[in-house]
Amino acid sequence: MSNAKVVLEPAFQGVGHKPGTEIWRIEDFKPVPLPKSDYGKFYCGDSYIVLQTTCNKGGAYLLDIHFWIGKDSSQDEAGTAAIKTIELDTMLGGRAVQHREPQGYESDKFLSYFKPCIIPMEGGFASGFKKPEEEKFETRLYICKGKRAIRVKEVPFSRSSLNHDDVFILDTEKKIYQFNGANSNIQERAKALEVIQHLKEKYHDGVCNVAIVDDGKLQAESDSGEFWVLFGGFAPIGKKAVSDDDVVLETTAPKLYSINNGQLKLEDIVLTKSILENTKCFLLDCGAELFVWVGRVTQVEDRKTASAAVEKFIIKENRPKTTRITQVIQGYENHTFKSKFESWPASSTAGNSNTEEGRIKVTALLKQKGVDVKGISKSSAPVNDEVPPLLDGGGKLEVWCINGSAKTALPKEELGKFYSGDCYIVLYTYHSGDKKEEFYLTYWIGKHSVREDQEMVFQIANTLWNSMKGRPVLGRIYQGKEPPQFVALFQPMVILKGGISSGYKKFVEEKGQKDETYCADGIALIRVSGTSVHNNKTLQVDAVSTSLSSTDCFILQSKNVMFTWIGNSSSYEQQQWAGKVAEFLKPGVAVKHCKEGTESSTFWSAIGGKQNYTSKNVSTDVAIREPHLYTFSLRNGKLEVTEVFNFSQDDLLTEDTMILDTHSEVFVWMGQGVETKEKQKAFEIGEKYVEHAVAFEGISPDVPLYKVIEGNEPCFFRTYFSWDSTRSIHGNSFEKKLSVLFGMRSEGGPKSSGDGGPTQRASALAALSSALNPSSQGKQSDERPPSSGDGGHTQRASAMAALSSSINTSSKSQTQSHSGQGSQRAAAVAALSNVLTAEGSHSPHHGRGSPTADAAKTELAPASPPPEIEPDATETGRTEPDVSQEQTANENGGQTIFSYERLISKSTDPVSGIDYKRRETYLADSEFQTVFGMTKEEFYEQPRWKQELQKKKADLF
């Protein structure tokens, strides 16, 4: 380290030694720790440093440092954040990945720390801005972009901000509206609902109505009308104006520059890992993103010089100031960086040793300076040997062996025997914890099986999967890579030499090879390894003494004699399994047990005499790697993947195909919304990914590969998520999220033109009646834009225009576009329908409206609303039962109040003649309070989704 003082920033002492997020704001050019209560709050006038520490499965800490630059932050503050980031990395051992995060262009990884979103606020510390006053609620309009990592930006509260292509959120004091542009992405609509939930909890104490307004659609007329009134009345919205936010930087072919003394030199050669020297820094220019690679033994000043050189490069190349820069340290390169090279061979040096080496050096330096180094030398934690999730027992197990173009079922006594020259199909049918019938369908490929059998086993397995309507998880398993769930099905599982299929026999004969297929009357040596039901692999090996190992147990079959050989370093569990395998192979035959060193001459002669064998435990390097979830795209036949960071179940969008790589297995997950023909390509996609991951992540080409369809996820897939089975509901991403978060149901597609006429005319007449009757108007919103004025004349004019338009719809051209004037007229009529009768729209359901308004509704409203239109599910206020009290009384001897025991859905003495959707309304007030812990008034003041949740818990749903 060329300059020790810069490492000793007091604010950074003791950080990075426990998982979590730590944040500093640059104040007077110094990093100041941010209070935990302010995490997630970012001011446009400031710059911040964010340290994210995660602990992987091996116990090692992985570090990411992000410096966030507000759009109004000064150049000096931004520069300070960049320099302090390097100092923090140096203090942590020089192994963190560094990210430059410009406001509005943050990386998905950064945004994943602050789910569902960050909403930068105006103001700042050092820039002289005042923090915005939060005493008075201010109506705000936001635009939301992103399918998974959502970017939220406040835009002017004006109709001109709206367009047909994006999703907007209007946050008012009493209600939050989501406006879905007619051409907006269904998945962005779904993510915007998470933002609404965030706003509701943060700024409304969890109590606020939510309304969905669809661009150009007639549904939810009251909400639509209220929404447009806030903008001063309905008027057509314009086309989307192209802004800097919409400019997507193009990813270009990577170019590599070496950095020497702040000067960049283009390296015009094929990109390979060997180019990168550990004493240098390099810039990898990918157009949309820049990477700075830092050699492990470079000095702190070299790294700072490289950082400054890259900033100059951005200016010289006229790149946007918002260009993202990621700095990676040798040995800690991320997947995105590695994938830019031709290949990335796995390093022979373990990352953990690099980590420890760096920490030791820094710790020694800091101790010399008298700095508290508590936690800095700690790099690992005990590794837990967890038992993986296994399939529920007691199911039905079926196994078929591929023989030519057909499959032959194995008898029960043969289940568990696999020949390395054959291919098999395994189907396990079982019931999971929630009593749901599930299927585990896999095909197993022997190491010495012929290609024809390998192709046939896939075809037959896929045909079986199709015949079962895609309900099973379908897996491809190669010999030697059997996953725990597969192994645990067989007690025991034994892999034998040779094969019994006609394809294997023909191959051996044509090649003139000796057929070594296991024979019950021949000589065979079988190794027993593993200590649990999920890893007890048993394999036939060459029958020679050099195959023995002191760490395992072996079974020697010599014609009709069976030996179990117990290695001195073997475990008790292995010894138990050896006896079980011997009984499985030769039922009823007496077994001779011999410990290592007590063998008889008969034993040695059976395997060709005694020779030296290993007595050491052969350790296999198991790469410890965190699971990763990816989206992908195919460009020119090449697979490109994008990681979803800090993923959750919510990231499995029903319209998408996702790849989950756990390193020990790969899942191709397909949503219900994926086309059937695409679902057939799952293994093709999976194989392309495995080929990619072999080159860049070092996974085995024989890794187990699974196809999983949404709604049929097995336990060993769900274990990588905090799984909630109640989220497995039908519908698109938006409909699902709407139901889960708010208990609402999306109003279907646009109405047909035939149905719309009478409804439009009735709505317009109602709007006209209210507009011409000022006395019926409720108080106007305080949050209306100034341009709206008092609104009376505008509303009446709008009502007249809407009336004229709706009555003459039959004479209008039917050739208008989906998002054109026709849709806008429908929205205008919807807006005028109920909202301009403000008094009616703000009164409770059970309140009394004015006689005039009631008469108008009675005369003009359709006889019954369309079946898909439902009340706003987040409305507060009591909803009375559809069944009248008179009807209930008639069927119950005049009684309208009933006991809780009779009202619950599982009652043994149920009440008849009631509205079963409103069971709670028939409870006495005192019993209602006992059941729900609140009065009826308090209960009905809650959002509808909370009401429904509490009713479910009380079995009154």
Coordinates of C-alpha atoms in Angstrom, one line a residue, residues 402-884:
I402 CA -34.9 -48.4 -22.7
N403 CA -34.7 -51.3 -25.1
G404 CA -34.6 -50.3 -28.8
S405 CA -37.6 -48.0 -29.5
A406 CA -39.6 -49.3 -26.5
K407 CA -39.4 -49.1 -22.7
T408 CA -39.5 -52.2 -20.5
A409 CA -40.9 -52.0 -16.9
L410 CA -38.6 -53.3 -14.2
P411 CA -40.0 -55.7 -11.6
K412 CA -40.2 -54.5 -8.0
E413 CA -37.2 -56.6 -6.9
E414 CA -35.0 -54.9 -9.6
L415 CA -35.8 -51.3 -8.6
G416 CA -32.5 -49.7 -7.7
K417 CA -30.3 -51.6 -10.1
F418 CA -28.9 -49.4 -12.9
Y419 CA -26.5 -50.7 -15.6
S420 CA -24.0 -48.1 -16.9
G421 CA -24.6 -49.3 -20.5
D422 CA -28.3 -48.5 -20.3
C423 CA -30.8 -45.7 -20.1
Y424 CA -33.8 -45.6 -17.8
I425 CA -37.0 -43.6 -17.1
V426 CA -38.1 -43.1 -13.5
L427 CA -41.5 -41.8 -12.5
Y428 CA -42.4 -41.2 -8.9
T429 CA -45.9 -40.3 -8.0
Y430 CA -46.5 -38.9 -4.5
H431 CA -48.5 -36.5 -2.4
S432 CA -46.9 -33.4 -1.0
G433 CA -47.5 -31.8 2.4
D434 CA -50.6 -30.0 1.1
K435 CA -52.1 -33.3 -0.2
K436 CA -51.5 -32.3 -3.8
E437 CA -50.5 -35.1 -6.2
E438 CA -47.0 -34.4 -7.6
F439 CA -44.9 -36.2 -10.1
Y440 CA -41.1 -36.6 -10.4
L441 CA -40.2 -37.8 -13.9
T442 CA -36.5 -38.2 -14.8
Y443 CA -34.5 -40.1 -17.3
W444 CA -31.1 -41.5 -16.3
I445 CA -28.3 -41.9 -18.9
G446 CA -25.6 -44.5 -18.2
K447 CA -22.0 -43.5 -18.8
H448 CA -21.5 -46.3 -21.4
S449 CA -24.9 -46.2 -23.0
V450 CA -25.2 -45.8 -26.8
R451 CA -26.3 -42.6 -28.5
E452 CA -29.4 -44.2 -30.0
D453 CA -30.7 -45.2 -26.5
Q454 CA -29.8 -41.7 -25.2
E455 CA -31.9 -40.1 -27.9
M456 CA -34.8 -42.6 -27.4
V457 CA -35.0 -42.1 -23.7
F458 CA -35.4 -38.4 -24.1
Q459 CA -38.2 -38.9 -26.7
I460 CA -40.1 -41.4 -24.6
A461 CA -39.7 -39.3 -21.4
N462 CA -40.9 -36.2 -23.2
T463 CA -43.9 -38.0 -24.7
L464 CA -44.8 -39.2 -21.2
W465 CA -44.4 -35.7 -19.9
N466 CA -46.8 -34.4 -22.6
S467 CA -49.3 -37.1 -21.9
M468 CA -49.4 -35.9 -18.3
K469 CA -50.1 -32.3 -19.4
G470 CA -46.7 -31.1 -18.3
R471 CA -47.5 -31.7 -14.6
P472 CA -44.3 -33.6 -13.7
V473 CA -40.9 -31.9 -13.2
L474 CA -38.9 -33.5 -15.9
G475 CA -35.2 -34.1 -15.3
R476 CA -32.1 -35.3 -17.2
I477 CA -29.6 -37.1 -15.0
Y478 CA -26.2 -38.5 -16.0
Q479 CA -24.5 -41.3 -14.2
G480 CA -22.3 -40.0 -11.4
K481 CA -24.3 -36.8 -11.0
E482 CA -27.4 -38.2 -9.4
P483 CA -29.1 -35.5 -7.2
P484 CA -30.1 -36.3 -3.6
Q485 CA -33.8 -36.6 -4.5
F486 CA -33.1 -39.2 -7.1
V487 CA -30.8 -41.3 -4.9
A488 CA -33.2 -41.2 -2.0
L489 CA -35.9 -43.0 -4.0
F490 CA -33.9 -46.2 -4.0
Q491 CA -32.8 -48.0 -0.9
P492 CA -30.3 -48.8 -2.0
M493 CA -29.2 -47.5 -5.5
V494 CA -26.5 -49.7 -7.2
I495 CA -24.8 -48.9 -10.4
L496 CA -23.5 -52.1 -12.1
K497 CA -21.2 -52.7 -15.0
G498 CA -22.4 -53.4 -18.5
G499 CA -25.9 -53.3 -19.9
I500 CA -29.0 -55.4 -20.6
S501 CA -30.4 -53.4 -23.5
S502 CA -30.2 -54.7 -27.1
G503 CA -28.5 -51.4 -28.1
Y504 CA -25.6 -52.0 -25.7
K505 CA -25.3 -55.7 -26.5
K506 CA -25.1 -54.8 -30.2
F507 CA -22.5 -52.1 -29.6
V508 CA -20.2 -54.4 -27.6
E509 CA -20.5 -57.1 -30.2
E510 CA -19.7 -54.7 -33.1
K511 CA -16.6 -53.3 -31.3
G512 CA -15.4 -56.7 -30.4
Q513 CA -15.3 -55.8 -26.7
K514 CA -15.6 -58.0 -23.7
D515 CA -19.1 -57.9 -22.2
E516 CA -18.6 -57.0 -18.5
T517 CA -22.3 -56.9 -17.6
Y518 CA -22.8 -57.8 -14.0
C519 CA -23.9 -61.4 -13.4
A520 CA -25.4 -62.7 -10.1
D521 CA -23.1 -65.8 -10.3
G522 CA -19.9 -64.0 -11.3
I523 CA -17.2 -62.1 -9.5
A524 CA -18.0 -58.5 -8.7
L525 CA -16.5 -55.9 -6.4
I526 CA -18.9 -53.1 -5.3
R527 CA -17.9 -49.9 -3.4
V528 CA -20.3 -48.5 -0.8
S529 CA -19.8 -44.7 -0.2
G530 CA -22.0 -42.1 1.4
T531 CA -23.5 -42.0 4.8
S532 CA -27.2 -41.0 4.3
V533 CA -30.2 -41.9 2.3
H534 CA -29.6 -39.1 -0.1
N535 CA -26.0 -39.8 -0.9
N536 CA -25.5 -43.6 -0.6
K537 CA -24.2 -44.2 -4.0
T538 CA -23.0 -47.8 -4.6
L539 CA -20.9 -48.5 -7.7
Q540 CA -19.4 -51.7 -9.2
V541 CA -15.6 -51.2 -9.7
D542 CA -12.9 -53.4 -11.2
A543 CA -12.5 -56.6 -9.2
V544 CA -8.9 -56.0 -8.2
S545 CA -7.3 -55.1 -4.9
T546 CA -6.1 -51.7 -6.1
S547 CA -9.8 -50.6 -6.2
L548 CA -10.0 -50.9 -2.4
S549 CA -9.9 -47.8 -0.1
S550 CA -9.6 -47.7 3.7
T551 CA -12.3 -44.9 3.8
D552 CA -15.0 -47.0 2.2
C553 CA -16.8 -50.4 2.6
F554 CA -16.9 -53.0 -0.2
I555 CA -18.9 -56.0 -1.2
L556 CA -17.1 -58.9 -2.9
Q557 CA -19.3 -61.3 -4.7
S558 CA -17.4 -64.5 -5.7
K559 CA -20.0 -66.7 -7.3
N560 CA -22.1 -67.9 -4.4
V561 CA -20.0 -66.4 -1.7
M562 CA -20.5 -62.8 -0.4
F563 CA -18.0 -60.8 1.6
T564 CA -18.3 -57.3 3.2
W565 CA -15.0 -55.6 3.6
I566 CA -14.9 -52.9 6.2
G567 CA -12.3 -50.2 5.7
N568 CA -10.6 -49.0 8.9
S569 CA -11.6 -45.4 8.2
S570 CA -15.1 -46.2 7.0
S571 CA -18.2 -45.0 9.0
Y572 CA -20.8 -47.0 10.8
E573 CA -23.4 -45.8 8.3
Q574 CA -21.3 -47.2 5.4
Q575 CA -21.0 -50.5 7.2
Q576 CA -24.8 -50.7 7.6
W577 CA -25.3 -49.9 4.0
A578 CA -22.9 -52.6 2.9
G579 CA -25.0 -55.2 4.6
K580 CA -28.1 -53.8 3.0
V581 CA -26.6 -53.8 -0.5
A582 CA -25.4 -57.4 -0.1
E583 CA -28.9 -58.5 0.9
F584 CA -30.3 -56.6 -2.1
L585 CA -28.0 -58.3 -4.6
K586 CA -28.2 -61.8 -3.2
P587 CA -31.2 -62.2 -1.0
G588 CA -30.9 -64.8 1.7
V589 CA -27.2 -65.6 1.0
A590 CA -25.0 -65.7 4.1
V591 CA -22.5 -62.8 4.2
K592 CA -19.0 -63.1 5.6
H593 CA -17.7 -59.9 7.3
C594 CA -14.1 -59.0 7.4
K595 CA -12.4 -55.9 8.6
E596 CA -9.4 -54.4 6.8
G597 CA -6.3 -56.4 7.8
T598 CA -8.2 -59.6 8.6
E599 CA -8.9 -60.8 5.1
S600 CA -8.7 -64.5 4.2
S601 CA -6.7 -66.0 1.3
T602 CA -10.1 -66.8 -0.3
F603 CA -10.9 -63.1 -0.3
W604 CA -7.6 -62.0 -1.9
S605 CA -7.6 -64.8 -4.5
A606 CA -11.1 -63.7 -5.7
I607 CA -9.7 -60.3 -6.7
G608 CA -6.3 -61.5 -8.2
G609 CA -4.2 -61.3 -5.1
K610 CA -3.3 -58.6 -2.5
Q611 CA -1.8 -55.4 -3.8
N612 CA -1.3 -51.9 -2.5
Y613 CA -4.4 -49.7 -2.3
T614 CA -5.1 -46.2 -0.9
S615 CA -5.6 -45.6 2.8
K616 CA -6.2 -41.8 2.4
N617 CA -9.4 -40.1 2.0
V618 CA -9.6 -38.9 -1.6
S619 CA -11.0 -35.3 -1.2
T620 CA -12.9 -33.9 -4.1
D621 CA -13.0 -30.1 -4.5
V622 CA -16.6 -29.1 -4.3
A623 CA -17.1 -25.6 -5.6
I624 CA -19.3 -23.7 -3.1
R625 CA -21.5 -21.3 -5.1
E626 CA -24.6 -19.4 -4.4
P627 CA -27.7 -20.1 -6.6
H628 CA -28.3 -17.6 -9.4
L629 CA -31.5 -16.8 -11.3
Y630 CA -31.3 -15.6 -14.8
T631 CA -33.4 -14.2 -17.7
F632 CA -31.9 -14.9 -21.1
S633 CA -32.1 -14.0 -24.7
L634 CA -30.7 -15.7 -27.9
R635 CA -28.8 -13.5 -30.3
N636 CA -27.4 -15.1 -33.4
G637 CA -27.8 -18.5 -31.8
K638 CA -25.7 -17.4 -28.7
L639 CA -27.2 -17.4 -25.3
E640 CA -27.0 -14.2 -23.3
V641 CA -28.1 -14.2 -19.7
T642 CA -29.0 -11.4 -17.3
E643 CA -28.9 -12.1 -13.6
V644 CA -31.8 -11.3 -11.3
F645 CA -30.2 -10.2 -8.0
N646 CA -31.6 -11.0 -4.5
F647 CA -34.3 -12.9 -6.3
S648 CA -37.6 -14.0 -4.8
Q649 CA -40.7 -15.9 -5.9
D650 CA -42.1 -12.6 -7.2
D651 CA -39.4 -12.6 -9.9
L652 CA -40.9 -15.8 -11.5
L653 CA -43.2 -14.0 -13.9
T654 CA -45.8 -16.1 -15.6
E655 CA -45.0 -14.8 -19.1
D656 CA -41.3 -15.7 -18.8
T657 CA -38.8 -18.5 -19.0
M658 CA -36.2 -18.4 -16.2
I659 CA -33.0 -20.3 -15.5
L660 CA -32.1 -21.2 -11.9
D661 CA -28.5 -22.4 -11.5
T662 CA -27.6 -23.8 -8.1
H663 CA -24.3 -25.2 -9.4
S664 CA -25.3 -28.7 -8.5
E665 CA -28.4 -28.6 -10.8
V666 CA -30.0 -26.3 -13.4
F667 CA -33.7 -25.6 -13.6
V668 CA -35.5 -24.2 -16.6
W669 CA -38.7 -22.7 -15.2
M670 CA -41.5 -21.8 -17.5
G671 CA -44.5 -19.7 -16.6
Q672 CA -48.1 -20.7 -17.6
G673 CA -48.1 -17.8 -20.0
V674 CA -45.3 -19.3 -22.1
E675 CA -46.5 -20.7 -25.4
T676 CA -46.7 -24.5 -25.6
K677 CA -44.2 -24.8 -28.5
E678 CA -41.7 -22.8 -26.4
K679 CA -42.2 -25.2 -23.5
Q680 CA -41.0 -28.0 -25.7
K681 CA -37.7 -26.2 -26.1
A682 CA -36.9 -26.2 -22.4
F683 CA -34.1 -28.7 -22.7
E684 CA -32.6 -27.0 -25.7
I685 CA -32.5 -23.8 -23.8
G686 CA -31.1 -25.6 -20.7
E687 CA -28.4 -27.3 -22.8
K688 CA -27.3 -23.9 -24.3
Y689 CA -27.1 -22.5 -20.8
V690 CA -25.1 -25.5 -19.4
E691 CA -22.6 -25.0 -22.4
H692 CA -22.3 -21.4 -21.4
A693 CA -21.9 -22.0 -17.7
V694 CA -19.3 -24.7 -18.3
A695 CA -17.1 -22.1 -20.1
F696 CA -17.6 -19.3 -17.6
E697 CA -18.7 -20.7 -14.3
G698 CA -17.0 -24.1 -14.2
I699 CA -20.0 -26.2 -13.7
S700 CA -20.0 -29.8 -14.9
P701 CA -21.4 -30.5 -18.4
D702 CA -23.3 -33.5 -16.8
V703 CA -25.1 -31.4 -14.3
P704 CA -28.7 -32.5 -13.6
L705 CA -31.1 -30.5 -15.8
Y706 CA -34.8 -30.0 -15.0
K707 CA -37.8 -28.5 -16.7
V708 CA -40.3 -27.1 -14.3
I709 CA -43.7 -25.6 -15.2
E710 CA -45.3 -22.9 -13.0
G711 CA -47.7 -24.4 -10.5
N712 CA -45.8 -27.7 -10.4
E713 CA -42.6 -26.6 -8.7
P714 CA -41.1 -29.5 -6.6
C715 CA -39.8 -29.0 -3.0
F716 CA -36.2 -29.0 -4.1
F717 CA -36.9 -26.0 -6.4
R718 CA -39.0 -24.2 -3.9
T719 CA -36.3 -24.4 -1.3
Y720 CA -34.4 -21.6 -3.0
F721 CA -37.3 -19.2 -2.5
S722 CA -39.3 -18.1 0.5
W723 CA -42.2 -20.0 -1.1
D724 CA -45.8 -19.0 -0.7
S725 CA -48.2 -21.5 -2.3
T726 CA -51.1 -19.0 -2.1
R727 CA -49.4 -17.0 -4.8
S728 CA -49.8 -19.8 -7.3
I729 CA -53.0 -18.4 -8.8
H730 CA -54.2 -18.1 -12.4
G731 CA -53.9 -15.0 -14.5
N732 CA -51.2 -12.8 -15.9
S733 CA -48.5 -11.1 -13.8
F734 CA -50.6 -8.1 -13.2
E735 CA -53.7 -10.0 -12.2
K736 CA -51.8 -12.2 -9.8
K737 CA -50.1 -9.3 -8.1
L738 CA -53.4 -7.4 -7.9
S739 CA -55.0 -10.3 -6.1
V740 CA -52.1 -11.1 -3.8
L741 CA -51.5 -7.5 -2.6
F742 CA -54.9 -6.0 -2.6
G743 CA -57.4 -8.8 -3.0
M744 CA -58.6 -7.2 -6.2
R745 CA -59.5 -8.7 -9.5
S746 CA -58.5 -7.1 -12.7
E747 CA -61.3 -6.0 -14.9
G748 CA -61.0 -8.0 -18.1
G749 CA -60.3 -6.7 -21.6
P750 CA -62.0 -3.9 -23.5
K751 CA -65.8 -4.2 -23.9
S752 CA -67.1 -4.9 -27.3
S753 CA -68.6 -2.1 -29.2
G754 CA -72.1 -3.7 -29.1
D755 CA -72.2 -3.7 -25.3
G756 CA -70.7 -0.2 -24.9
G757 CA -73.4 1.9 -26.5
P758 CA -76.2 1.8 -23.9
T759 CA -73.7 1.9 -21.0
Q760 CA -72.0 4.9 -22.5
R761 CA -75.2 6.8 -23.1
A762 CA -76.4 6.0 -19.6
S763 CA -73.1 7.2 -18.1
A764 CA -73.1 10.3 -20.2
L765 CA -76.7 11.2 -19.2
A766 CA -75.8 10.6 -15.5
A767 CA -72.8 12.8 -15.9
L768 CA -74.8 15.5 -17.6
S769 CA -77.4 15.4 -14.9
S770 CA -74.7 16.0 -12.2
A771 CA -72.8 18.6 -14.2
L772 CA -76.0 20.7 -14.8
N773 CA -76.9 20.3 -11.1
P774 CA -74.1 22.1 -9.1
S775 CA -75.9 21.5 -5.8
S776 CA -75.1 17.8 -6.1
Q777 CA -71.4 18.5 -6.5
G778 CA -69.1 17.4 -3.7
K779 CA -66.2 19.6 -2.6
Q780 CA -63.5 19.8 -5.1
S781 CA -60.1 18.2 -4.5
D782 CA -57.5 20.6 -3.0
E783 CA -54.9 18.7 -5.0
R784 CA -56.3 19.7 -8.4
P785 CA -53.8 21.5 -10.7
P786 CA -54.3 25.2 -10.8
S787 CA -55.2 25.1 -14.5
S788 CA -58.5 23.4 -13.7
G789 CA -60.0 26.4 -12.2
D790 CA -63.3 25.9 -10.3
G791 CA -64.2 23.2 -12.8
G792 CA -68.0 23.8 -13.1
H793 CA -68.2 25.2 -16.6
T794 CA -65.5 22.8 -17.8
Q795 CA -67.4 19.8 -16.3
R796 CA -70.7 20.8 -17.9
A797 CA -69.0 21.3 -21.3
S798 CA -67.2 18.0 -21.0
A799 CA -70.5 16.3 -20.0
M800 CA -72.3 17.8 -23.0
A801 CA -69.4 16.7 -25.3
A802 CA -69.4 13.2 -23.9
L803 CA -73.2 13.0 -24.3
S804 CA -73.1 14.1 -27.9
S805 CA -70.2 11.8 -28.6
S806 CA -71.8 8.7 -27.0
I807 CA -75.2 9.2 -28.5
N808 CA -73.7 9.4 -32.0
T809 CA -71.3 6.5 -31.7
S810 CA -73.2 4.6 -34.3
S811 CA -72.3 7.2 -36.9
K812 CA -68.6 7.2 -36.1
S813 CA -66.0 5.3 -38.0
Q814 CA -65.1 2.0 -36.6
T815 CA -61.5 2.1 -38.1
Q816 CA -59.9 4.0 -35.3
S817 CA -56.8 2.5 -33.5
H818 CA -57.0 0.8 -30.2
S819 CA -55.4 3.7 -28.4
G820 CA -57.0 6.4 -30.6
Q821 CA -60.0 8.6 -30.2
G822 CA -62.6 5.8 -29.8
S823 CA -60.8 4.6 -26.6
Q824 CA -60.5 8.1 -25.4
R825 CA -64.2 8.8 -25.9
A826 CA -64.9 5.6 -23.9
A827 CA -62.6 6.8 -21.1
A828 CA -64.2 10.3 -21.2
V829 CA -67.7 8.9 -20.8
A830 CA -66.4 6.6 -18.0
A831 CA -64.9 9.6 -16.3
L832 CA -68.1 11.5 -16.5
S833 CA -70.2 8.6 -15.4
N834 CA -70.2 8.8 -11.6
V835 CA -67.3 11.1 -10.6
L836 CA -68.8 14.4 -11.5
T837 CA -71.5 13.5 -9.0
A838 CA -69.0 14.0 -6.3
E839 CA -71.5 13.9 -3.5
G840 CA -72.7 10.5 -4.5
S841 CA -69.2 9.1 -5.0
H842 CA -68.0 10.2 -1.6
S843 CA -71.0 9.0 0.4
P844 CA -70.9 5.7 2.2
H845 CA -72.6 2.7 0.5
H846 CA -75.3 2.6 3.1
G847 CA -75.7 6.4 3.2
R848 CA -78.7 8.1 1.6
G849 CA -78.2 9.9 -1.7
S850 CA -80.3 12.8 -3.0
P851 CA -83.7 12.0 -4.5
T852 CA -82.7 13.4 -7.8
A853 CA -79.6 11.4 -8.0
D854 CA -81.3 8.3 -6.9
A855 CA -84.0 8.8 -9.5
A856 CA -81.5 9.3 -12.2
K857 CA -79.7 6.2 -11.3
T858 CA -82.9 4.2 -11.2
E859 CA -84.0 5.4 -14.6
L860 CA -80.7 5.4 -16.5
A861 CA -78.5 2.7 -15.0
P862 CA -78.4 -0.6 -16.8
A863 CA -80.6 -3.3 -15.3
S864 CA -77.5 -5.2 -14.1
P865 CA -73.8 -4.4 -14.5
P866 CA -71.6 -6.6 -16.6
P867 CA -70.6 -9.7 -14.7
E868 CA -66.9 -8.9 -14.8
I869 CA -67.3 -5.5 -13.1
E870 CA -66.9 -5.8 -9.3
P871 CA -66.8 -3.2 -6.6
D872 CA -63.5 -1.7 -5.7
A873 CA -61.9 -4.3 -3.5
T874 CA -60.0 -1.8 -1.5
E875 CA -62.9 0.5 -0.7
T876 CA -63.6 1.1 3.0
G877 CA -67.1 1.2 4.4
R878 CA -69.4 -1.7 5.0
T879 CA -70.9 -3.6 2.1
E880 CA -74.3 -4.9 2.9
P881 CA -75.3 -8.5 2.1
D882 CA -76.9 -9.2 -1.2
V883 CA -79.6 -11.2 0.6
S884 CA -82.1 -8.9 2.2

